[in-house]
Every structure is written in C-alpha cells, then in structure tokens.
Amino acid sequence: MLRVLFLVFLLASAQSGSLQKEAPPAPHNIFILAGQSNMSGSGGVELNATTGFLYWDGILPPECQPNASIFRLDADLKWVQATEPLHDGIDTMLINGVGPGMPFAHEILHLKPDYGTIGLVPCALSGSSIKRGQRGSSLYDRLMRRVNAAVESGGKVRGMLWYQGGADSMAYENAIAYERLLTQFFRDVTEELNSPGFMILQAAIASAKEKFTSIVRAAQFNVKEPNLLTVDADRLPVEWDNLHLNTRGQIQLGNLLASTYLKTSTLVVK
Ligand SMILES: *[C@@H]1O[C@H](CO)[C@@H](O)[C@H](O)[C@H]1NC(C)=O
Ligand SMILES: *[C@@H]1O[C@H](CO)[C@@H](O)[C@H](O)[C@H]1NC(C)=O
Ligand SMILES: *[C@@H]1O[C@H](CO)[C@@H](O)[C@H](O)[C@H]1NC(C)=O
C-alpha cells in the first residue's frame, strides 16, 4: 500500500515538474508601446535603391538583443520572448525595424537589476492620427484588448511609451485640435486601465519635419497630466529619410525614457 502511494507521489511530482517547465511566461511589469512608425520601429529600415522597396537590415546592437527577462505580447495575444521587430504582425502598415521598446527594457534591467521581468505590449500603427486612436475607435479597442490579454497572466501595467504626432502635423486643423485630443486620450487610457502608478512616457517628435510640427510639439509639452513624463526626441540621429529615428537614435530614446521613468516613478506600487 505504502509503495503504491509512494509511486503515485512520484508520478504526481514528475507531472508537476513537467508542467512547471511548460508554464507560459507571466511578466511582472507591463509596458504598452503605442504611437506611429517611430514607435513601431524605424531603426534599420533601409531603402533598396534597385527595387525601391524598404527592408529591415536586421542589425541588433546589444541593447536590442533578446533577454531572458524581456517578453512581448505577440499578434496572437501570447507572451513570447521578445525579439525585434517587436511590432511584427501588429503594425502591418510599414516594414518594422528597431524601436525604443527593447532598449527601454534593457536599460531598466541595467539600472535596476532587481526590477523583475518586463512584458512589452506593442500597439503602434504607422501613420495613425490622434483622432484615429480616440476612445471608441478600433485602434483604441485593439490597445485595450491587448492590454487586457497582457494582464491576465497576473502582471501590472506600469506605463505606456507614447511616440506619435507626425500624422497630425500636416494639416493646420489637425495640429490645432491635437492638444485637446491628446489630453482626452491620455485621460481615457489612464481611467480605463485604473492601474496604480500607471505612467505615460511621451517622446515629443522632432521639430521642423512637417509643416505644422511646431504646433504639435507645443501641445506635447503643454499637456500637464499628473502621470505624464515627456522627453524630447528632437536632435536624436535619424535615418536616410531624414525623418525617422535610426537604430542609434532609438537606443538613445529608450535609455532616456527608462532613466526618466525610474527617476520619477516613486508612485510605482510593487
Ligand atoms: C536589393 O534588391 C535586389 C533585388 O532583389 C537584391 O539583389 C539586392 O541584394 C538588394 N540590396 C540590398 C542592399 O539589400
Ligand atoms: C538582460 O539584460 C540586462 C540589461 O541589459 C543584463 O544586465 C543581463 O545580463 C541580461 N541577461 C541575460 C540573461 O542576458
Ligand atoms: C517620427 O515619424 C514622423 C512621421 O510621422 C516624423 O514626422 C517625425 O518627425 C519622426 N521623427 C522624430 C525623430 O520624431
């Protein structure tokens, strides 16, 4: 009898061992990545002059390489180990390359080695305007659906990296509506997520790129939400198109967002 019980115990523990090995990832600290093409990953997206097509050069500096503590929510709403391009299958508008997400996560782990695992939730869409992403839109719904899937495994939403505004810089009527719509979007996301310590980490777009960029940039610095931190992407190195951040620029931006976040986020509840 005892021997049978012992055998049952052995079988049970072998099974739980194998279950543990197959346990899906459940990152503790979740960050949303949202905005336009600079967020989706413009780094290393080059133009093939022969074909006229864009391609990603696939070059991954250490700050962009996979790490056992960094995950991404893929297009099928599953956590996987994060690899570039993070927006693969999510932003289908353009060719995706390196964005600020991986360098951001690396820098957090570098500055705070006991931070725990990080889950990135890519949600950006190239060319999307602020109007297109307002509450009630399919883009907003997709962001919420992805974040809701992300927190099912038990992690907490710590923040949203936000890098957008180019699409609203081309027409005057869009640029002057930007501050109001941006404020509304930040408030809606913060209210709906209702996650203690949730911070919005905004990158202000580079100056003098589009006709009305100065109005949009002013709006980005004018918005004063209590959970908003804004850094400036102006003068970071750009690609051949003289518009989008290159890989080096994305790394600098990710580092800046991470150090700014850790310096200011005394709100974070463990
Ligand atoms: C550009 O495309 C052509 C035709 O597909 C290919 O042979 C060539 O290697 C490409 N160049 C680069 C730099 O990728
Ligand atoms: C993960 O990244 C951090 C920060 O770059 C680094 O310190 C750590 O060694 C990396 N871990 C692994 C397993 O590569
Ligand atoms: C990012 O992309 C947009 C295109 O929408 C561009 O206008 C903007 O200036 C870009 N670059 C930087 C460095 O912010």
Short mmCIF file of C-alpha atoms and ligand atoms in Angstrom, two decimals:
data_model
loop_
_atom_site.label_atom_id
_atom_site.label_comp_id
_atom_site.label_asym_id
_atom_site.label_seq_id
_atom_site.Cartn_x
_atom_site.Cartn_y
_atom_site.Cartn_z
CA MET A 1 0.00 0.00 0.00
CA LEU A 2 2.73 2.43 1.04
CA ARG A 3 4.69 1.54 -2.01
CA VAL A 4 1.71 2.31 -4.23
CA LEU A 5 1.23 5.66 -2.52
CA PHE A 6 4.91 6.44 -3.00
CA LEU A 7 4.61 5.60 -6.69
CA VAL A 8 1.57 7.88 -7.00
CA PHE A 9 3.56 10.64 -5.29
CA LEU A 10 6.49 10.16 -7.69
CA LEU A 11 4.21 10.30 -10.71
CA ALA A 12 2.45 13.39 -9.41
CA SER A 13 5.67 15.27 -8.73
CA ALA A 14 7.12 14.29 -12.11
CA GLN A 15 3.99 15.65 -13.73
CA SER A 16 4.01 18.95 -11.82
CA GLY A 17 7.71 19.28 -12.69
CA SER A 18 6.98 18.98 -16.38
CA LEU A 19 4.02 21.35 -16.05
CA GLN A 20 6.28 23.92 -14.43
CA LYS A 21 8.74 23.67 -17.30
CA GLU A 22 5.96 24.37 -19.78
CA ALA A 23 4.42 27.19 -17.75
CA PRO A 24 3.83 30.16 -20.06
CA PRO A 25 5.71 33.39 -19.32
CA ALA A 26 3.99 35.83 -16.96
CA PRO A 27 5.98 39.07 -16.87
CA HIS A 28 5.55 41.25 -13.75
CA ASN A 29 5.94 44.74 -15.18
CA ILE A 30 3.92 45.56 -18.26
CA PHE A 31 4.54 48.49 -20.62
CA ILE A 32 2.38 49.44 -23.60
CA LEU A 33 4.14 50.67 -26.75
CA ALA A 34 1.89 52.99 -28.75
CA GLY A 35 2.01 55.68 -31.41
CA GLN A 36 3.23 55.74 -35.01
CA SER A 37 6.12 54.40 -37.09
CA ASN A 38 8.94 55.71 -34.87
CA MET A 39 7.46 53.53 -32.09
CA SER A 40 6.77 50.56 -34.36
CA GLY A 41 10.44 50.52 -35.20
CA SER A 42 12.10 52.70 -37.80
CA GLY A 43 15.65 51.75 -36.80
CA GLY A 44 17.46 49.92 -39.58
CA VAL A 45 14.63 50.27 -42.09
CA GLU A 46 16.51 50.98 -45.29
CA LEU A 47 15.61 51.61 -48.92
CA ASN A 48 16.74 49.17 -51.57
CA ALA A 49 17.58 51.58 -54.39
CA THR A 50 17.30 48.84 -57.03
CA THR A 51 13.83 47.63 -56.12
CA GLY A 52 12.51 50.78 -54.44
CA PHE A 53 11.30 48.63 -51.52
CA LEU A 54 12.00 49.11 -47.84
CA TYR A 55 13.71 46.35 -45.88
CA TRP A 56 14.99 45.94 -42.33
CA ASP A 57 18.77 45.50 -42.08
CA GLY A 58 18.40 43.09 -39.12
CA ILE A 59 21.28 44.67 -37.19
CA LEU A 60 20.87 44.21 -33.42
CA PRO A 61 23.19 46.06 -31.05
CA PRO A 62 23.38 44.56 -27.52
CA GLU A 63 20.58 46.90 -26.31
CA CYS A 64 18.17 45.31 -28.80
CA GLN A 65 19.02 41.65 -28.28
CA PRO A 66 16.73 39.07 -26.68
CA ASN A 67 16.98 38.74 -22.89
CA ALA A 68 15.52 36.09 -20.58
CA SER A 69 13.71 38.83 -18.59
CA ILE A 70 12.03 40.62 -21.52
CA PHE A 71 8.82 39.40 -23.19
CA ARG A 72 6.45 40.69 -25.84
CA LEU A 73 2.76 40.11 -26.37
CA ASP A 74 2.65 38.80 -29.93
CA ALA A 75 -0.04 39.30 -32.56
CA ASP A 76 -1.94 36.25 -31.20
CA LEU A 77 -2.06 37.75 -27.67
CA LYS A 78 0.56 35.29 -26.34
CA TRP A 79 3.64 36.13 -24.28
CA VAL A 80 6.83 35.14 -26.06
CA GLN A 81 10.46 36.05 -25.51
CA ALA A 82 10.87 39.49 -27.07
CA THR A 83 12.73 39.69 -30.38
CA GLU A 84 12.88 42.52 -32.89
CA PRO A 85 10.89 43.66 -34.69
CA LEU A 86 8.55 43.89 -31.68
CA HIS A 87 5.67 45.07 -33.89
CA ASP A 88 5.93 42.11 -36.26
CA GLY A 89 2.37 41.15 -37.25
CA ILE A 90 0.96 44.09 -35.26
CA ASP A 91 1.87 47.12 -37.35
CA THR A 92 1.22 45.85 -40.86
CA MET A 93 1.35 49.30 -42.49
CA LEU A 94 5.13 49.54 -42.95
CA ILE A 95 8.30 47.47 -42.65
CA ASN A 96 9.15 47.28 -38.93
CA GLY A 97 12.65 47.50 -37.50
CA VAL A 98 14.13 48.58 -34.17
CA GLY A 99 12.04 50.78 -31.87
CA PRO A 100 12.62 52.20 -28.36
CA GLY A 101 10.96 49.27 -26.52
CA MET A 102 13.85 46.79 -26.25
CA PRO A 103 16.47 49.40 -25.30
CA PHE A 104 14.00 50.79 -22.73
CA ALA A 105 13.57 47.36 -21.12
CA HIS A 106 17.33 46.65 -21.19
CA GLU A 107 18.09 49.99 -19.54
CA ILE A 108 15.54 49.39 -16.78
CA LEU A 109 17.16 46.00 -16.04
CA HIS A 110 20.59 47.60 -16.20
CA LEU A 111 19.71 50.42 -13.78
CA LYS A 112 17.54 48.28 -11.51
CA PRO A 113 18.64 44.62 -11.71
CA ASP A 114 16.01 43.54 -9.13
CA TYR A 115 13.14 45.06 -11.13
CA GLY A 116 11.66 41.72 -12.22
CA THR A 117 10.52 40.59 -15.63
CA ILE A 118 9.25 43.06 -18.22
CA GLY A 119 6.40 42.50 -20.69
CA LEU A 120 6.10 44.78 -23.72
CA VAL A 121 2.73 45.18 -25.42
CA PRO A 122 3.26 46.57 -28.94
CA CYS A 123 0.19 48.51 -30.17
CA ALA A 124 1.54 51.20 -32.52
CA LEU A 125 0.28 51.79 -36.04
CA SER A 126 2.28 53.67 -38.67
CA GLY A 127 0.63 56.83 -39.94
CA SER A 128 -2.17 56.80 -37.34
CA SER A 129 -3.51 60.19 -36.23
CA ILE A 130 -4.59 61.05 -32.69
CA LYS A 131 -8.21 61.19 -33.89
CA ARG A 132 -7.96 57.66 -35.25
CA GLY A 133 -6.90 56.35 -31.82
CA GLN A 134 -9.55 58.01 -29.65
CA ARG A 135 -11.77 56.03 -27.28
CA GLY A 136 -14.46 54.25 -29.30
CA SER A 137 -12.17 53.65 -32.30
CA SER A 138 -10.99 50.22 -33.44
CA LEU A 139 -7.37 51.23 -32.76
CA TYR A 140 -8.22 52.19 -29.15
CA ASP A 141 -10.20 48.97 -28.74
CA ARG A 142 -7.28 46.95 -30.02
CA LEU A 143 -4.96 48.58 -27.48
CA MET A 144 -7.36 47.77 -24.63
CA ARG A 145 -7.90 44.22 -25.88
CA ARG A 146 -4.15 43.63 -26.00
CA VAL A 147 -3.55 45.13 -22.54
CA ASN A 148 -6.40 43.10 -21.05
CA ALA A 149 -4.86 39.94 -22.51
CA ALA A 150 -1.46 41.01 -21.14
CA VAL A 151 -2.63 41.38 -17.52
CA GLU A 152 -4.43 38.01 -17.50
CA SER A 153 -1.16 36.34 -16.50
CA GLY A 154 -1.01 38.48 -13.35
CA GLY A 155 1.37 41.34 -14.24
CA LYS A 156 0.72 45.02 -13.55
CA VAL A 157 0.57 47.77 -16.18
CA ARG A 158 3.30 50.21 -15.16
CA GLY A 159 3.23 52.53 -18.12
CA MET A 160 2.75 53.40 -21.75
CA LEU A 161 5.53 54.57 -24.05
CA TRP A 162 3.92 57.06 -26.43
CA TYR A 163 5.53 58.42 -29.60
CA GLN A 164 3.10 59.95 -32.09
CA GLY A 165 2.14 63.22 -33.75
CA GLY A 166 3.61 63.25 -37.27
CA ALA A 167 0.24 62.38 -38.82
CA ASP A 168 -1.31 65.41 -37.10
CA SER A 169 1.42 67.82 -38.22
CA MET A 170 0.50 68.05 -41.87
CA ALA A 171 -2.82 69.94 -41.74
CA TYR A 172 -3.46 73.06 -39.65
CA GLU A 173 -6.90 71.95 -38.41
CA ASN A 174 -5.44 68.66 -37.10
CA ALA A 175 -2.50 70.39 -35.43
CA ILE A 176 -4.67 72.87 -33.52
CA ALA A 177 -7.00 70.07 -32.35
CA TYR A 178 -4.04 68.00 -31.13
CA GLU A 179 -3.71 69.25 -27.54
CA ARG A 180 -7.37 68.61 -26.74
CA LEU A 181 -7.44 65.13 -28.34
CA LEU A 182 -4.10 64.10 -26.79
CA THR A 183 -5.27 65.14 -23.31
CA GLN A 184 -8.51 63.22 -23.80
CA PHE A 185 -6.67 60.11 -24.97
CA PHE A 186 -4.26 60.16 -22.00
CA ARG A 187 -7.15 60.58 -19.55
CA ASP A 188 -9.24 57.82 -21.16
CA VAL A 189 -6.39 55.30 -21.14
CA THR A 190 -5.42 56.15 -17.54
CA GLU A 191 -9.01 55.93 -16.33
CA GLU A 192 -9.83 52.73 -18.15
CA LEU A 193 -6.66 50.88 -17.10
CA ASN A 194 -7.07 52.02 -13.49
CA SER A 195 -3.61 50.69 -12.63
CA PRO A 196 -1.91 52.28 -9.57
CA GLY A 197 1.27 54.12 -10.51
CA PHE A 198 0.49 54.00 -14.25
CA MET A 199 2.76 56.47 -16.06
CA ILE A 200 2.68 57.81 -19.60
CA LEU A 201 6.17 58.23 -21.05
CA GLN A 202 5.87 60.51 -24.05
CA ALA A 203 8.52 61.26 -26.67
CA ALA A 204 7.98 64.63 -28.32
CA ILE A 205 8.51 64.40 -32.08
CA ALA A 206 11.43 66.10 -33.81
CA SER A 207 10.98 69.72 -34.80
CA ALA A 208 10.69 71.17 -38.30
CA LYS A 209 9.85 67.94 -40.09
CA GLU A 210 6.27 68.61 -41.15
CA LYS A 211 4.51 71.90 -41.89
CA PHE A 212 2.76 72.21 -38.50
CA THR A 213 5.14 70.19 -36.30
CA SER A 214 5.78 73.21 -34.06
CA ILE A 215 2.10 73.35 -33.06
CA VAL A 216 2.01 69.63 -32.29
CA ARG A 217 5.29 69.79 -30.33
CA ALA A 218 4.00 72.71 -28.30
CA ALA A 219 0.88 70.66 -27.48
CA GLN A 220 3.04 67.70 -26.41
CA PHE A 221 4.90 69.91 -23.93
CA ASN A 222 1.76 71.80 -22.84
CA VAL A 223 -0.23 68.78 -21.71
CA LYS A 224 0.25 68.52 -17.96
CA GLU A 225 -1.30 65.32 -16.71
CA PRO A 226 -0.12 64.19 -13.26
CA ASN A 227 1.08 60.82 -14.64
CA LEU A 228 2.79 62.20 -17.76
CA LEU A 229 6.55 62.44 -18.35
CA THR A 230 7.75 63.97 -21.61
CA VAL A 231 11.21 63.61 -23.13
CA ASP A 232 12.41 65.24 -26.35
CA ALA A 233 13.32 63.17 -29.43
CA ASP A 234 14.50 66.27 -31.28
CA ARG A 235 18.11 66.06 -32.49
CA LEU A 236 18.37 62.30 -31.98
CA PRO A 237 20.01 60.64 -35.01
CA VAL A 238 17.67 59.88 -37.91
CA GLU A 239 17.58 57.52 -40.89
CA TRP A 240 18.37 58.17 -44.57
CA ASP A 241 14.86 59.68 -44.93
CA ASN A 242 15.88 62.48 -42.54
CA LEU A 243 12.60 61.80 -40.72
CA HIS A 244 12.55 58.63 -38.61
CA LEU A 245 14.92 57.66 -35.80
CA ASN A 246 17.70 55.28 -36.76
CA THR A 247 18.77 52.38 -34.53
CA ARG A 248 21.24 54.54 -32.57
CA GLY A 249 18.51 57.15 -32.04
CA GLN A 250 16.05 54.51 -30.86
CA ILE A 251 18.59 53.24 -28.30
CA GLN A 252 19.21 56.76 -27.01
CA LEU A 253 15.47 57.34 -26.74
CA GLY A 254 14.86 54.02 -24.94
CA ASN A 255 17.64 54.83 -22.45
CA LEU A 256 16.26 58.32 -21.86
CA LEU A 257 12.73 57.03 -21.29
CA ALA A 258 13.97 54.37 -18.84
CA SER A 259 16.15 56.68 -16.75
CA THR A 260 13.43 59.35 -16.68
CA TYR A 261 10.87 56.77 -15.62
CA LEU A 262 12.99 55.32 -12.81
CA LYS A 263 13.93 58.77 -11.52
CA THR A 264 10.35 59.98 -11.30
CA SER A 265 8.18 56.95 -10.70
CA THR A 266 8.13 56.91 -6.92
CA LEU A 267 4.44 56.13 -7.45
CA VAL A 268 5.14 52.56 -8.53
CA VAL A 269 3.45 50.04 -6.28
CA LYS A 270 5.33 46.75 -6.11
C1 LIG B 1 18.16 44.95 -53.41
O1 LIG B 1 17.31 44.08 -54.12
C2 LIG B 1 17.97 43.29 -55.08
C3 LIG B 1 16.91 42.55 -55.92
O2 LIG B 1 16.07 41.80 -55.08
C4 LIG B 1 18.94 42.36 -54.37
O3 LIG B 1 19.62 41.54 -55.30
C5 LIG B 1 19.92 43.19 -53.56
O4 LIG B 1 20.76 42.34 -52.81
C6 LIG B 1 19.20 44.15 -52.64
N1 LIG B 1 20.15 45.03 -51.99
C7 LIG B 1 20.24 45.17 -50.68
C8 LIG B 1 21.24 46.20 -50.20
O5 LIG B 1 19.55 44.52 -49.88
C1 LIG B 2 19.47 41.04 -19.60
O1 LIG B 2 19.71 42.41 -19.81
C2 LIG B 2 20.35 43.06 -18.74
C3 LIG B 2 20.42 44.52 -19.10
O2 LIG B 2 20.97 44.71 -20.36
C4 LIG B 2 21.70 42.43 -18.47
O3 LIG B 2 22.30 43.05 -17.37
C5 LIG B 2 21.52 40.95 -18.21
O4 LIG B 2 22.79 40.35 -18.09
C6 LIG B 2 20.77 40.31 -19.35
N1 LIG B 2 20.51 38.91 -19.03
C7 LIG B 2 20.78 37.92 -19.85
C8 LIG B 2 20.43 36.56 -19.36
O5 LIG B 2 21.28 38.11 -20.93
C1 LIG B 3 8.79 60.24 -36.49
O1 LIG B 3 7.91 60.00 -37.58
C2 LIG B 3 7.17 61.08 -38.10
C3 LIG B 3 6.36 60.60 -39.23
O2 LIG B 3 5.08 60.59 -38.77
C4 LIG B 3 8.02 62.28 -38.37
O3 LIG B 3 7.28 63.33 -38.88
C5 LIG B 3 8.71 62.64 -37.07
O4 LIG B 3 9.37 63.84 -37.12
C6 LIG B 3 9.59 61.46 -36.80
N1 LIG B 3 10.88 61.61 -36.18
C7 LIG B 3 11.21 62.00 -34.95
C8 LIG B 3 12.67 61.99 -34.69
O5 LIG B 3 10.43 62.31 -34.08
#
